Coordinates of C-alpha atoms (C1' of nucleotides) in Angstrom, one line a residue:
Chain A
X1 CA 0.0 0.0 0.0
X2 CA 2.6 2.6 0.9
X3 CA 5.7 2.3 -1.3
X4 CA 7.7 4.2 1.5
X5 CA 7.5 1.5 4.1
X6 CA 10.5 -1.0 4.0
X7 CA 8.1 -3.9 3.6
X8 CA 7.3 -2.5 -0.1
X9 CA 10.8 -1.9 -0.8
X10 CA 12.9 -5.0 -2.2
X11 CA 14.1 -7.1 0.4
X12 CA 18.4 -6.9 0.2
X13 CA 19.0 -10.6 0.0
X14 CA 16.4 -12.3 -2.6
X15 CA 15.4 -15.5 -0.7
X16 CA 14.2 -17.6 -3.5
X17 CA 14.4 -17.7 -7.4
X18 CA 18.5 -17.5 -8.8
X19 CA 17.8 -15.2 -11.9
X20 CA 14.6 -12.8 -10.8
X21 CA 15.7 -8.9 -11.5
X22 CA 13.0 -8.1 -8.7
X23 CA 14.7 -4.9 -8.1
X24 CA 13.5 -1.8 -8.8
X25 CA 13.9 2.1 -7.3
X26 CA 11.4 4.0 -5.6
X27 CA 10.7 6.3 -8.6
X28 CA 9.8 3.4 -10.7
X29 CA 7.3 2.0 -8.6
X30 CA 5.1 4.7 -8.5
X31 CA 5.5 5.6 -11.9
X32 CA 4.0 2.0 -12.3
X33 CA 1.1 3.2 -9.9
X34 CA 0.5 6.3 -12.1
X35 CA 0.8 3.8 -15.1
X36 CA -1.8 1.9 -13.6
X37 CA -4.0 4.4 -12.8
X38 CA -3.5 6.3 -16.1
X39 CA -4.3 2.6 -18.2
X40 CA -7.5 2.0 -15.6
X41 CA -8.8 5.1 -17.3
X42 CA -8.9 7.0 -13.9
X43 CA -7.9 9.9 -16.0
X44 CA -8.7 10.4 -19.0
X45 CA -6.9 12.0 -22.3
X46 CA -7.3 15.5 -22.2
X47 CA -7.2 15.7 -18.3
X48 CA -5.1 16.6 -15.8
X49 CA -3.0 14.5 -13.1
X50 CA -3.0 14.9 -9.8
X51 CA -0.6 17.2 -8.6
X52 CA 3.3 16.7 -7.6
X53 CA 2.5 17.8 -4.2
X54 CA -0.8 15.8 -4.3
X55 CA 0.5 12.8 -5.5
X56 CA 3.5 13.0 -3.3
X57 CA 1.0 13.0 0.0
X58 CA -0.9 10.1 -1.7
X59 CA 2.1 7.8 -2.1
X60 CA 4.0 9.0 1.3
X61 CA 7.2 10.2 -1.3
X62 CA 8.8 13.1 -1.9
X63 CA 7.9 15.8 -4.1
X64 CA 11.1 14.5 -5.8
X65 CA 10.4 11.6 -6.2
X66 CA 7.4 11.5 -8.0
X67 CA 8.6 14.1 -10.0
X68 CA 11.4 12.0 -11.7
X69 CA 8.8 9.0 -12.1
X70 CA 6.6 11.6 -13.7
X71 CA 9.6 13.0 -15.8
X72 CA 10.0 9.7 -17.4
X73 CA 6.1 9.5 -18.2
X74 CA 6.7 12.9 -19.8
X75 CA 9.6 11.7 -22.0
X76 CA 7.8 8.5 -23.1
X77 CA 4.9 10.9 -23.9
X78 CA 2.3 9.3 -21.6
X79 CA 1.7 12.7 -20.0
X80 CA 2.0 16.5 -20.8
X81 CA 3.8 19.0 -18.8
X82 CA 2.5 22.8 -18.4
X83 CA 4.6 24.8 -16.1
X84 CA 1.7 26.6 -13.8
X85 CA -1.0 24.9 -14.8
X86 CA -0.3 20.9 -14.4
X87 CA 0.5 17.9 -15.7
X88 CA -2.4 16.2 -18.1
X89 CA -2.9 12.5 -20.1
X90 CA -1.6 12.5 -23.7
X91 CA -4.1 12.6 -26.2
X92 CA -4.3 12.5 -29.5
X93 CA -7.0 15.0 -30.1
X94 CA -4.7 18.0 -30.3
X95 CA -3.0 19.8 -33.2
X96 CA 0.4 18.6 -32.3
X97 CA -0.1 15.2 -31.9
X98 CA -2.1 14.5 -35.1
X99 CA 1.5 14.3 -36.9
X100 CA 3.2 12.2 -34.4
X101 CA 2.8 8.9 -36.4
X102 CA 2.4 10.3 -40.2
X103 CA 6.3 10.4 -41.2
X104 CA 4.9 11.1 -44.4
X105 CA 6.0 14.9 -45.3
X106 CA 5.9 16.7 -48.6
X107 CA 8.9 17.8 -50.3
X108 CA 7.9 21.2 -50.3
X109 CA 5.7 23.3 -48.4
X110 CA 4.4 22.1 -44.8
X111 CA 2.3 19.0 -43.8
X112 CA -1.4 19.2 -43.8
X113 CA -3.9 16.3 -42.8
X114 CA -5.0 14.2 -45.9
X115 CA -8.6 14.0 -47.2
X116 CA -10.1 10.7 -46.7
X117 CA -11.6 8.1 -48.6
X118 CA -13.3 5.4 -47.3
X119 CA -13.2 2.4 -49.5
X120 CA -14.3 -0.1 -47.8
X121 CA -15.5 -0.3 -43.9
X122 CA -16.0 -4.0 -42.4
X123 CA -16.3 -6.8 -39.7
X124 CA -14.2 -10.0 -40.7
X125 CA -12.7 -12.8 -39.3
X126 CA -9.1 -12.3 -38.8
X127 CA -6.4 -13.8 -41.4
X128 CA -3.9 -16.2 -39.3
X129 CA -0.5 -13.4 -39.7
X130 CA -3.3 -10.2 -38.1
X131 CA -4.0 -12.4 -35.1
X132 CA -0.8 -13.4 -34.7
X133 CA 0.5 -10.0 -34.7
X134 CA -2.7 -8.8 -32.8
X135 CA -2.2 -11.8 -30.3
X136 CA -5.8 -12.8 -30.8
X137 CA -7.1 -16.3 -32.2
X138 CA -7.2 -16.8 -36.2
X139 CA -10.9 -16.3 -37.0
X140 CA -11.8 -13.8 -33.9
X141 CA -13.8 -11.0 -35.1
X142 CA -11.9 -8.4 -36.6
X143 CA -12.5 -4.5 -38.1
X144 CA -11.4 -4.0 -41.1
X145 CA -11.2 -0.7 -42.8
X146 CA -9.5 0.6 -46.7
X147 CA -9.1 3.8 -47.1
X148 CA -7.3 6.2 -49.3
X149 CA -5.9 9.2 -48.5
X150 CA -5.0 12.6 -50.6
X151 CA -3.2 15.8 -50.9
X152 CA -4.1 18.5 -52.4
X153 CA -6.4 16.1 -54.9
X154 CA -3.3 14.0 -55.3
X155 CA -3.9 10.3 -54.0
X156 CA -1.0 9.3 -52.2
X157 CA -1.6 6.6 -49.0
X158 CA -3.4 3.5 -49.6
X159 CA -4.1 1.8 -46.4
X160 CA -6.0 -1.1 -45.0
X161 CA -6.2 -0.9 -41.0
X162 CA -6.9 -3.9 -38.8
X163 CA -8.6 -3.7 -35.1
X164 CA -9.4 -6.7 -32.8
X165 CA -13.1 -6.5 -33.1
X166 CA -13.2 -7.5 -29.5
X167 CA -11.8 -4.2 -28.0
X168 CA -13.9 -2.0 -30.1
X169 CA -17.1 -3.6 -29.9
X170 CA -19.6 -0.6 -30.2
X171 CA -17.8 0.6 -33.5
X172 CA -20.4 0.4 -35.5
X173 CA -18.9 0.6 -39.5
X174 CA -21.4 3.4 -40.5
X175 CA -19.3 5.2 -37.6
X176 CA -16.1 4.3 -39.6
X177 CA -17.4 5.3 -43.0
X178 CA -18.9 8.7 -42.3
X179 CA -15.7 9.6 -40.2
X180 CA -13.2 11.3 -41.6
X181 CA -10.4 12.5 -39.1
X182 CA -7.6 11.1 -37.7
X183 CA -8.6 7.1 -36.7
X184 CA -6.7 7.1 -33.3
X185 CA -8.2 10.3 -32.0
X186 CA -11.5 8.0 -32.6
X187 CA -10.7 5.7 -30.7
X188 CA -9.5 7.0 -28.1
X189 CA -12.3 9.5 -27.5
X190 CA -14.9 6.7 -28.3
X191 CA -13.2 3.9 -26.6
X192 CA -10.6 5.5 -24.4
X193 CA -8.4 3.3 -26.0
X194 CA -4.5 5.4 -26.4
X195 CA -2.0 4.6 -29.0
X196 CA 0.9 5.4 -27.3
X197 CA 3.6 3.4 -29.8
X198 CA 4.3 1.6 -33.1
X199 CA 6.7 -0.1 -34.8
X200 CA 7.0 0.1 -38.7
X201 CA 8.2 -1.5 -41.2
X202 CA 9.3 -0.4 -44.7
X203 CA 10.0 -1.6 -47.8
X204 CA 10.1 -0.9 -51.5
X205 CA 6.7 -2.8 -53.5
X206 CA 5.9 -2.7 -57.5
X207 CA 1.9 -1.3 -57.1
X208 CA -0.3 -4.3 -58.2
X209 CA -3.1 -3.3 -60.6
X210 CA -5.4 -2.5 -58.1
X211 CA -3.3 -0.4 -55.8
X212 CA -2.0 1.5 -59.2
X213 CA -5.4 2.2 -60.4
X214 CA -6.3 3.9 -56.7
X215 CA -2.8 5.8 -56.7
X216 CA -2.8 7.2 -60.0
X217 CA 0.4 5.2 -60.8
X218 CA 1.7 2.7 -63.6
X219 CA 1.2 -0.6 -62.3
X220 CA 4.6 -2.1 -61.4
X221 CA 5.5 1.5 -60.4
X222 CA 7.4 1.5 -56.8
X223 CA 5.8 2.3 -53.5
X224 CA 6.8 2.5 -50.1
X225 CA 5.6 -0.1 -47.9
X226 CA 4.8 0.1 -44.5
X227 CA 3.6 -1.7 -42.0
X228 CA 2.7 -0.8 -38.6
X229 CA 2.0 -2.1 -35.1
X230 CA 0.5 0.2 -32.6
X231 CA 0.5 -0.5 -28.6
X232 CA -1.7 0.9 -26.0
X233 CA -1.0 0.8 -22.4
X234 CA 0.6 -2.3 -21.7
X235 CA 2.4 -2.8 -24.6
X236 CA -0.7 -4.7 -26.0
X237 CA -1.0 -4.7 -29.7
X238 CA -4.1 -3.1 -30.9
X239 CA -3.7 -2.1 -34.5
X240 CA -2.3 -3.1 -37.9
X241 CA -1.7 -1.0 -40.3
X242 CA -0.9 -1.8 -43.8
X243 CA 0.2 1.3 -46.0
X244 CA 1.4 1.9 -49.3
X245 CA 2.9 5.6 -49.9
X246 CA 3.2 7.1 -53.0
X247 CA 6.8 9.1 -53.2
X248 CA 6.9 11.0 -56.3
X249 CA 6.6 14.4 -54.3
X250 CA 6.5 13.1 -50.6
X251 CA 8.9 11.4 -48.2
X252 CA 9.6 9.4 -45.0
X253 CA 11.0 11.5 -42.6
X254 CA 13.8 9.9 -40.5
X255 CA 15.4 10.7 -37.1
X256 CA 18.4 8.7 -36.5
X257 CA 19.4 9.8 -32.6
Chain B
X1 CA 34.0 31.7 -15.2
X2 CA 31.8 30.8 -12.5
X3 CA 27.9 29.8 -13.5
X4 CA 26.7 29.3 -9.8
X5 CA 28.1 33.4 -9.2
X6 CA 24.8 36.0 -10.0
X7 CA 26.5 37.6 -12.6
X8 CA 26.7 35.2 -15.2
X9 CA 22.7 34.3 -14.3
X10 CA 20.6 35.7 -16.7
X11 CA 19.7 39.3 -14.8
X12 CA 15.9 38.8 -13.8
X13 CA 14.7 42.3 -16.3
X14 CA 16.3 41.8 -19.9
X15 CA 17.7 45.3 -20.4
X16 CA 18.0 45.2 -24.1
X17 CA 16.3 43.9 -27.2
X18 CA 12.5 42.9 -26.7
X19 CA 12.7 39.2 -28.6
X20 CA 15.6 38.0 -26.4
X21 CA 15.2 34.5 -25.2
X22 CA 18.0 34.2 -23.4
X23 CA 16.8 32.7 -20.4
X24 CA 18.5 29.1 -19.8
X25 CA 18.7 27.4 -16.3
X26 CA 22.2 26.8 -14.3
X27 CA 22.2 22.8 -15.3
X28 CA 21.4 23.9 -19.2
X29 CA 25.0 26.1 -18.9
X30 CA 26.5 23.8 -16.8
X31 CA 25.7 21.4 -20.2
X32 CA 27.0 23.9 -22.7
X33 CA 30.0 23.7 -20.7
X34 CA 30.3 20.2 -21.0
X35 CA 29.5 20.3 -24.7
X36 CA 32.0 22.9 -25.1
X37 CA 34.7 20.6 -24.3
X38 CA 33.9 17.5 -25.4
X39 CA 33.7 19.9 -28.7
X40 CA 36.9 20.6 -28.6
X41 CA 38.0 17.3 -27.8
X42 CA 39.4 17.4 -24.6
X43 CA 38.4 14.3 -24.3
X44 CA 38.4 11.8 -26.5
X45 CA 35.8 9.1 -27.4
X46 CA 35.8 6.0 -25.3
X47 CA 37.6 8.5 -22.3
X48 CA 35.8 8.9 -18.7
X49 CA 35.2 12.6 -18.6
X50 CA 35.8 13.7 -15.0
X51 CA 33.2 12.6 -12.3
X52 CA 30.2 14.2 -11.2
X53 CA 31.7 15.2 -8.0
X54 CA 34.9 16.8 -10.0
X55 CA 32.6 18.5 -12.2
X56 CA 30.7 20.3 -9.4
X57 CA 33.3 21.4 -7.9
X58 CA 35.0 22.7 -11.1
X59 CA 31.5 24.8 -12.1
X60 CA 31.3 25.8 -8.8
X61 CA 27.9 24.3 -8.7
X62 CA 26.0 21.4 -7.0
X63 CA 26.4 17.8 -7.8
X64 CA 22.8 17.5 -8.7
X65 CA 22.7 20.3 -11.2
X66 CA 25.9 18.2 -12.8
X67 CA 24.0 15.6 -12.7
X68 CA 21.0 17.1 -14.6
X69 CA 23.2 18.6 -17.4
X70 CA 25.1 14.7 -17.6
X71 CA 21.5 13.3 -18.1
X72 CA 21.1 15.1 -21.2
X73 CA 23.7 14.5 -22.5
X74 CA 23.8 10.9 -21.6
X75 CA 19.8 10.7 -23.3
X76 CA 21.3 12.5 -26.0
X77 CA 23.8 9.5 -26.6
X78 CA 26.9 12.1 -26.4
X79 CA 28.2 10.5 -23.2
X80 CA 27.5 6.9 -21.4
X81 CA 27.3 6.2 -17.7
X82 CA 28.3 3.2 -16.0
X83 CA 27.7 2.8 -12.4
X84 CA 30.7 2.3 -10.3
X85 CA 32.9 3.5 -13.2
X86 CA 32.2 6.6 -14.6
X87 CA 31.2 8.9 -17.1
X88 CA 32.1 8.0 -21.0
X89 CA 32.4 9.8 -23.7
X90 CA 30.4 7.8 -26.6
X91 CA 32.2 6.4 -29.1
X92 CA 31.2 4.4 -32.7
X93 CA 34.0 1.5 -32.1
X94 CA 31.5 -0.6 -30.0
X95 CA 29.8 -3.6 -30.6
X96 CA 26.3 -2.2 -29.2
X97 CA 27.2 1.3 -31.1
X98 CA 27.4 -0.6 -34.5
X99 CA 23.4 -0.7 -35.8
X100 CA 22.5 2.6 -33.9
X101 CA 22.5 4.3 -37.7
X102 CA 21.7 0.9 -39.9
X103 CA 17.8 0.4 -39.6
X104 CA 17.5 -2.4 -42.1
X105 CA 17.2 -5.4 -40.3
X106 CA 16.9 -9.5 -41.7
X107 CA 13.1 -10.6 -42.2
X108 CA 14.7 -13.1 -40.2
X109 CA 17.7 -14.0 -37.9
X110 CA 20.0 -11.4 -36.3
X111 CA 21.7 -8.3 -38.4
X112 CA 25.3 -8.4 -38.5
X113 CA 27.8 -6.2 -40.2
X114 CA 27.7 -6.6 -44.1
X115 CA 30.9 -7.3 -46.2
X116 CA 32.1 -4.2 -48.1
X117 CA 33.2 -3.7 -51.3
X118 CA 34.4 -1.2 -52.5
X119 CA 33.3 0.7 -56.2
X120 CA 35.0 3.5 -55.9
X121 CA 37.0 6.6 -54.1
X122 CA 38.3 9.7 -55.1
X123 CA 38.4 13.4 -54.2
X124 CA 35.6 15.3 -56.3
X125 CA 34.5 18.7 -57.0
X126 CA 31.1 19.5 -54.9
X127 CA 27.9 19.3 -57.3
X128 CA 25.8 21.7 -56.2
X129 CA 23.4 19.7 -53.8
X130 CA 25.8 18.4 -52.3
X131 CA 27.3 21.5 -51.5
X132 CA 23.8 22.6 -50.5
X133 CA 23.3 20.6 -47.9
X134 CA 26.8 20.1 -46.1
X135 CA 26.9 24.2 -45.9
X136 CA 30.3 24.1 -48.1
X137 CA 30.9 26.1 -51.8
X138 CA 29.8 24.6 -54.9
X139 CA 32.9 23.0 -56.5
X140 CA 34.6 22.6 -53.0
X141 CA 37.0 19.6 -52.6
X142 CA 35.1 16.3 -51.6
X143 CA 36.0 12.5 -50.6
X144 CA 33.4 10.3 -52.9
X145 CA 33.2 6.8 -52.5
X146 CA 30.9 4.7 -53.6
X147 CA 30.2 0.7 -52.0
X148 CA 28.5 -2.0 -52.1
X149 CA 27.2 -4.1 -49.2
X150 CA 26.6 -7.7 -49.0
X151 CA 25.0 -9.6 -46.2
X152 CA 25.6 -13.6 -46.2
X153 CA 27.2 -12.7 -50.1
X154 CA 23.7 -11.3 -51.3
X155 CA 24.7 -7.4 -52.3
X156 CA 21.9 -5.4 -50.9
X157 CA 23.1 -2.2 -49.9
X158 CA 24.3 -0.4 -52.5
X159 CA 25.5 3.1 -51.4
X160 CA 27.5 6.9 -52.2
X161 CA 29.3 8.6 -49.1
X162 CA 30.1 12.5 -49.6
X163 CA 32.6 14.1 -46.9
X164 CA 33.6 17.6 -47.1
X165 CA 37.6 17.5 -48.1
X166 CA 38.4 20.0 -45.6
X167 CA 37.2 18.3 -42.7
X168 CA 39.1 15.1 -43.5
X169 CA 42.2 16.4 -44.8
X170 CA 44.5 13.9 -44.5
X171 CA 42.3 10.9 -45.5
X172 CA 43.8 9.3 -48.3
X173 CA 42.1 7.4 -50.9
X174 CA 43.8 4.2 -50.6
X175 CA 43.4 4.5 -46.7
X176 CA 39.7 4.0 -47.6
X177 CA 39.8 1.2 -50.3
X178 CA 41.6 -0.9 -47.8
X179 CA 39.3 0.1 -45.0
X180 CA 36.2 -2.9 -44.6
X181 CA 34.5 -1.7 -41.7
X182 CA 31.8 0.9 -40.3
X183 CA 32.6 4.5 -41.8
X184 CA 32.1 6.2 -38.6
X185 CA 34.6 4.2 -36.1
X186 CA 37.3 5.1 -38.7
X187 CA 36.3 9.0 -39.1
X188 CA 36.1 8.9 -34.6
X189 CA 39.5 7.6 -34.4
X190 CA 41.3 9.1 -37.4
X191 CA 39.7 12.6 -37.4
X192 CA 37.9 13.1 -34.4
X193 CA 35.1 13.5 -35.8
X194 CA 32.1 12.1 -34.3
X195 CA 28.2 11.8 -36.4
X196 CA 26.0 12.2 -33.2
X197 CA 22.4 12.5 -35.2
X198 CA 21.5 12.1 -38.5
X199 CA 18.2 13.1 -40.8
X200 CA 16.9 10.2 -43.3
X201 CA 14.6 11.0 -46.3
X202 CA 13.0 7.3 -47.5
X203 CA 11.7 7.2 -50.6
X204 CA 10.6 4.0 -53.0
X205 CA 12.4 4.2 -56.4
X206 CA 12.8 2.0 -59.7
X207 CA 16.1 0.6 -60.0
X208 CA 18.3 2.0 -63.0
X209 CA 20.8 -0.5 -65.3
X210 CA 23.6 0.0 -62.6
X211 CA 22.0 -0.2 -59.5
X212 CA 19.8 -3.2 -60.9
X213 CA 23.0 -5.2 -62.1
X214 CA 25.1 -4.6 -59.2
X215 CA 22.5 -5.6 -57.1
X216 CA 21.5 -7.9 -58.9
X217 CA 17.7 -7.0 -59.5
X218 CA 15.7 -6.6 -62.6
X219 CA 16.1 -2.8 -64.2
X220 CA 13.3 -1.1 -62.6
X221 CA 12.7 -3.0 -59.8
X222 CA 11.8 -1.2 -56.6
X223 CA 14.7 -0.2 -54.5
X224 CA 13.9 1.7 -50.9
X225 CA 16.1 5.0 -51.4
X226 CA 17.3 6.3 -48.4
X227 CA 19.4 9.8 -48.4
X228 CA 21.1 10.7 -44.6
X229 CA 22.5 13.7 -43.9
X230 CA 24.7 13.4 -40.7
X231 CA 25.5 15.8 -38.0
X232 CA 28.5 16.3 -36.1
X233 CA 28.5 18.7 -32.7
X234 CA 26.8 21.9 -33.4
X235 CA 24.7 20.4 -35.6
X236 CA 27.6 20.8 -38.0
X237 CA 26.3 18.8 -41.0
X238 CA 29.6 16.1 -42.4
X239 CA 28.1 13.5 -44.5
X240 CA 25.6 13.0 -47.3
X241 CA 24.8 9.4 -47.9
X242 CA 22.7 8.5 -50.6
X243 CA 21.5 4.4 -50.1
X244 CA 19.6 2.0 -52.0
X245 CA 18.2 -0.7 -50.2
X246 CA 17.0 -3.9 -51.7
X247 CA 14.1 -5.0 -49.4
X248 CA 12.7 -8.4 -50.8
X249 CA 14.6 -9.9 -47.6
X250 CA 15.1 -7.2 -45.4
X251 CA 13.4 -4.5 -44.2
X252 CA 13.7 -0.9 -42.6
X253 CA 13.0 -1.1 -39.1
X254 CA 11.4 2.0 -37.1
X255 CA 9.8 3.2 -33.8
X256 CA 7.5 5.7 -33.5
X257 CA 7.5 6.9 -30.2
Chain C
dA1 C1' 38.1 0.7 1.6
dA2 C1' 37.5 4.1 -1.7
dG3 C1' 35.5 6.0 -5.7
dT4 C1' 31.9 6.1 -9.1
dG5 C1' 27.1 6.8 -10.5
dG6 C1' 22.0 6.1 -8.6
dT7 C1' 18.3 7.1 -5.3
dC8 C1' 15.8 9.8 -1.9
dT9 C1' 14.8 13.5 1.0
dA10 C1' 13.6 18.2 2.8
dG11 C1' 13.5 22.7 2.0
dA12 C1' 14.1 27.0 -0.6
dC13 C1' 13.2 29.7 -4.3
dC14 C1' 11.9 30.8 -9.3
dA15 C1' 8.6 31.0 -13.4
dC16 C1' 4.1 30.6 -15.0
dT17 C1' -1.0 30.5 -14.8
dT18 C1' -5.3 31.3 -12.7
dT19 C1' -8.3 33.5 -9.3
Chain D
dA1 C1' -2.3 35.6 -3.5
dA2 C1' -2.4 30.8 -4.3
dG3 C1' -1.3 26.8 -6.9
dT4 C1' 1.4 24.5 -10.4
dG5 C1' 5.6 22.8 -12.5
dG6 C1' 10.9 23.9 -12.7
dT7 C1' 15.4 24.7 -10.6
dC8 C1' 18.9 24.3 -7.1
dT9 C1' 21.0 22.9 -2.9
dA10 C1' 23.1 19.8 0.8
dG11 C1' 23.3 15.7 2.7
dA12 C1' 22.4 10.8 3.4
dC13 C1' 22.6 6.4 1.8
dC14 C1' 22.6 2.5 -1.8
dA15 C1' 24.6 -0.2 -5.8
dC16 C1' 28.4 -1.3 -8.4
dT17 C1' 33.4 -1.5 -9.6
dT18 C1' 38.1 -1.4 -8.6
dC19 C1' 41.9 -1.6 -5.6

DNA sequence: AAGTGGTCTAGACCACTTT
DNA sequence: AAGTGGTCTAGACCACTTC
């Protein structure tokens, strides 16, 4: 109950198990707590945290330490610092998040959102390499969406997006179809459900007819795979995402730190 | 000369200009100092700098405002800690240092280093890109080489390096025609100069005769193009490579976080 | 035992926002 | 003025490495 009292902390010797990397500092374990608190949905996107202060009381730790267990929160992007006014869940329903997972950018001029069209909006049952990646069971009940998106009148991303049916039960696929914004700002407001990190994977595809027909380009003509993995809370896959990008006059943007 | 003294603090009212934002907190100099030398190369890549405690005392300030500026700089990759030991300055002639800048990873098994071969190296006149984006003059003196990379003998990277001459005076062709292994160890240790970030533009393009036979892929086969700029300290820009990737078993690996 | 980085505390004060 | 996050200090102790 109160991470402060030795009987919370690791014991020094480990009695039992050879290998077990039990330890772990204070600051950790309540940034678990927060975690745990932030992934019940105690809080929700767009709200604020309990304060430093607040929190410290609550947990019977120093201001400090919550502060560095909230510091790595912040870096990880989980939370949202604002000097004077608090410290508030992530969300994906503001301006500057909306580009925080399209690495897509045009050569010139600045990024703007696409315009979206809906080709198809579904419930299947899930191909054997989704569930595996979604860790659900081939067959399960699965949302499937196609969609293509432009610039300026110029189609560019083709994209078919996978959800464990399961999860987002209430989403109806009329919902999907006459929704056009961003898809995780959707869910998340709908079904409190956070993307909070993908992995991707590129590689260069010849467009089959289909895809060229959609895209504008010769079929045959290279595109730039990608396919992506988002995690919620948990590191619990909820999302794949298969893309194709046109690059004639846009690029991936890379930061290699 | 002394950071922790009032009169190199920022004075509370900003006499001057109106735009000024020259506020920066004691740990943010206390970094720049840091920077400044490991700039400079006092201290060499691989070296301990001095500990935190030293470090205090030389700025005159407290060991936890050290420590602050060191943890930048340590998330920034410039320097590594190591409990018990000490403070390091990073370096590229490490085994866990070796795929921070290669993203293209097996479909499956583990990446290792590819075999190099080399095409070509010379000194060259700066086209105008080039020039462009390494901040030097059109025509300039440059090192080119050009390489191709084979993993388990299937050539797969295919690649052009451009180095401003003037930074790596003394690097002789030959010296690089015998050289097999990462680019960046040899420019640490030979020229002290160290790539600590780097930008990558992705794009999917058709192959051309001479990629597609030394790579040994149909002409006009998809090829993931991938142009890096690299950065130096002070964002100082010291590298244009321009890749091509063959991705039929391999792919680029990312993390959006 | 001594030296290094890592954690934790308690308190002071600063900068920013809202009331 | 009050509340929030941000900075800075001084000191204690822990964990890890080396001597």
């Amino acid at each position: 109950m109160n991470p402060a009292t030795s009987s919370s902390r690791q014991p020094k010797a480990e009695a039992g198990a050879s290998a077990a990397p039990t330890f772990s500092p204070l600051y950790r374990q309540i940034k678990q707590l927060i975690l745990q608190r932030l992934q019940a949905g105690e809080w929700r996107p767009g709200d604020p945290i309990p304060s430093e202060i607040d929190l410290a009381a609550r947990f019977n730790v120093s201001q400090g330490t919550v502060r560095k267990a909230i510091d790595e929160l912040a870096a990880e992007k989980l939370v949202l610092r604002r000097q004077g006014k608090g410290t508030f869940v992530a969300t994906h329903s503001e301006a500057r998040a909306q580009f925080r997972f399209l690495r897509l950018k045009p050569d010139v001029g600045d990024a703007h959102y696409p315009d979206n069209t809906i080709l198809e909006a579904r419930r299947l049952r899930a191909p054997a390499d989704i569930a595996r990646q979604l860790d659900v069971r081939s067959g399960d009940s699965m949302i499937f969406m196609r969609r293509l998106q432009s610039f300026g009148g110029a189609p560019t991303i083709l994209e078919e997006l996978w959800l464990p049916g399961a999860i987002f039960k209430g989403l109806s696929v009329e919902r999907m179809q006459q929704y056009k914004g961003p898809m995780y700002a959707l869910l998340e407001t709908e079904f409190g459900v956070r993307m909070i990190r993908a992995t991707e994977s590129l590689r260069a595809v010849a467009a089959d007819a289909d895809a060229a027909a959609l895209l504008r380009v010769k079929p045959g003509a290279p595109l730039l795979s990608v396919e992506r993995l988002s995690y919620t809370y948990g590191d619990k896959p909820v999302e794949v995402r298969r893309s194709f990008y046109v690059t004639a006059h846009h690029h991936y943007e890379n930061e290699l730190s």
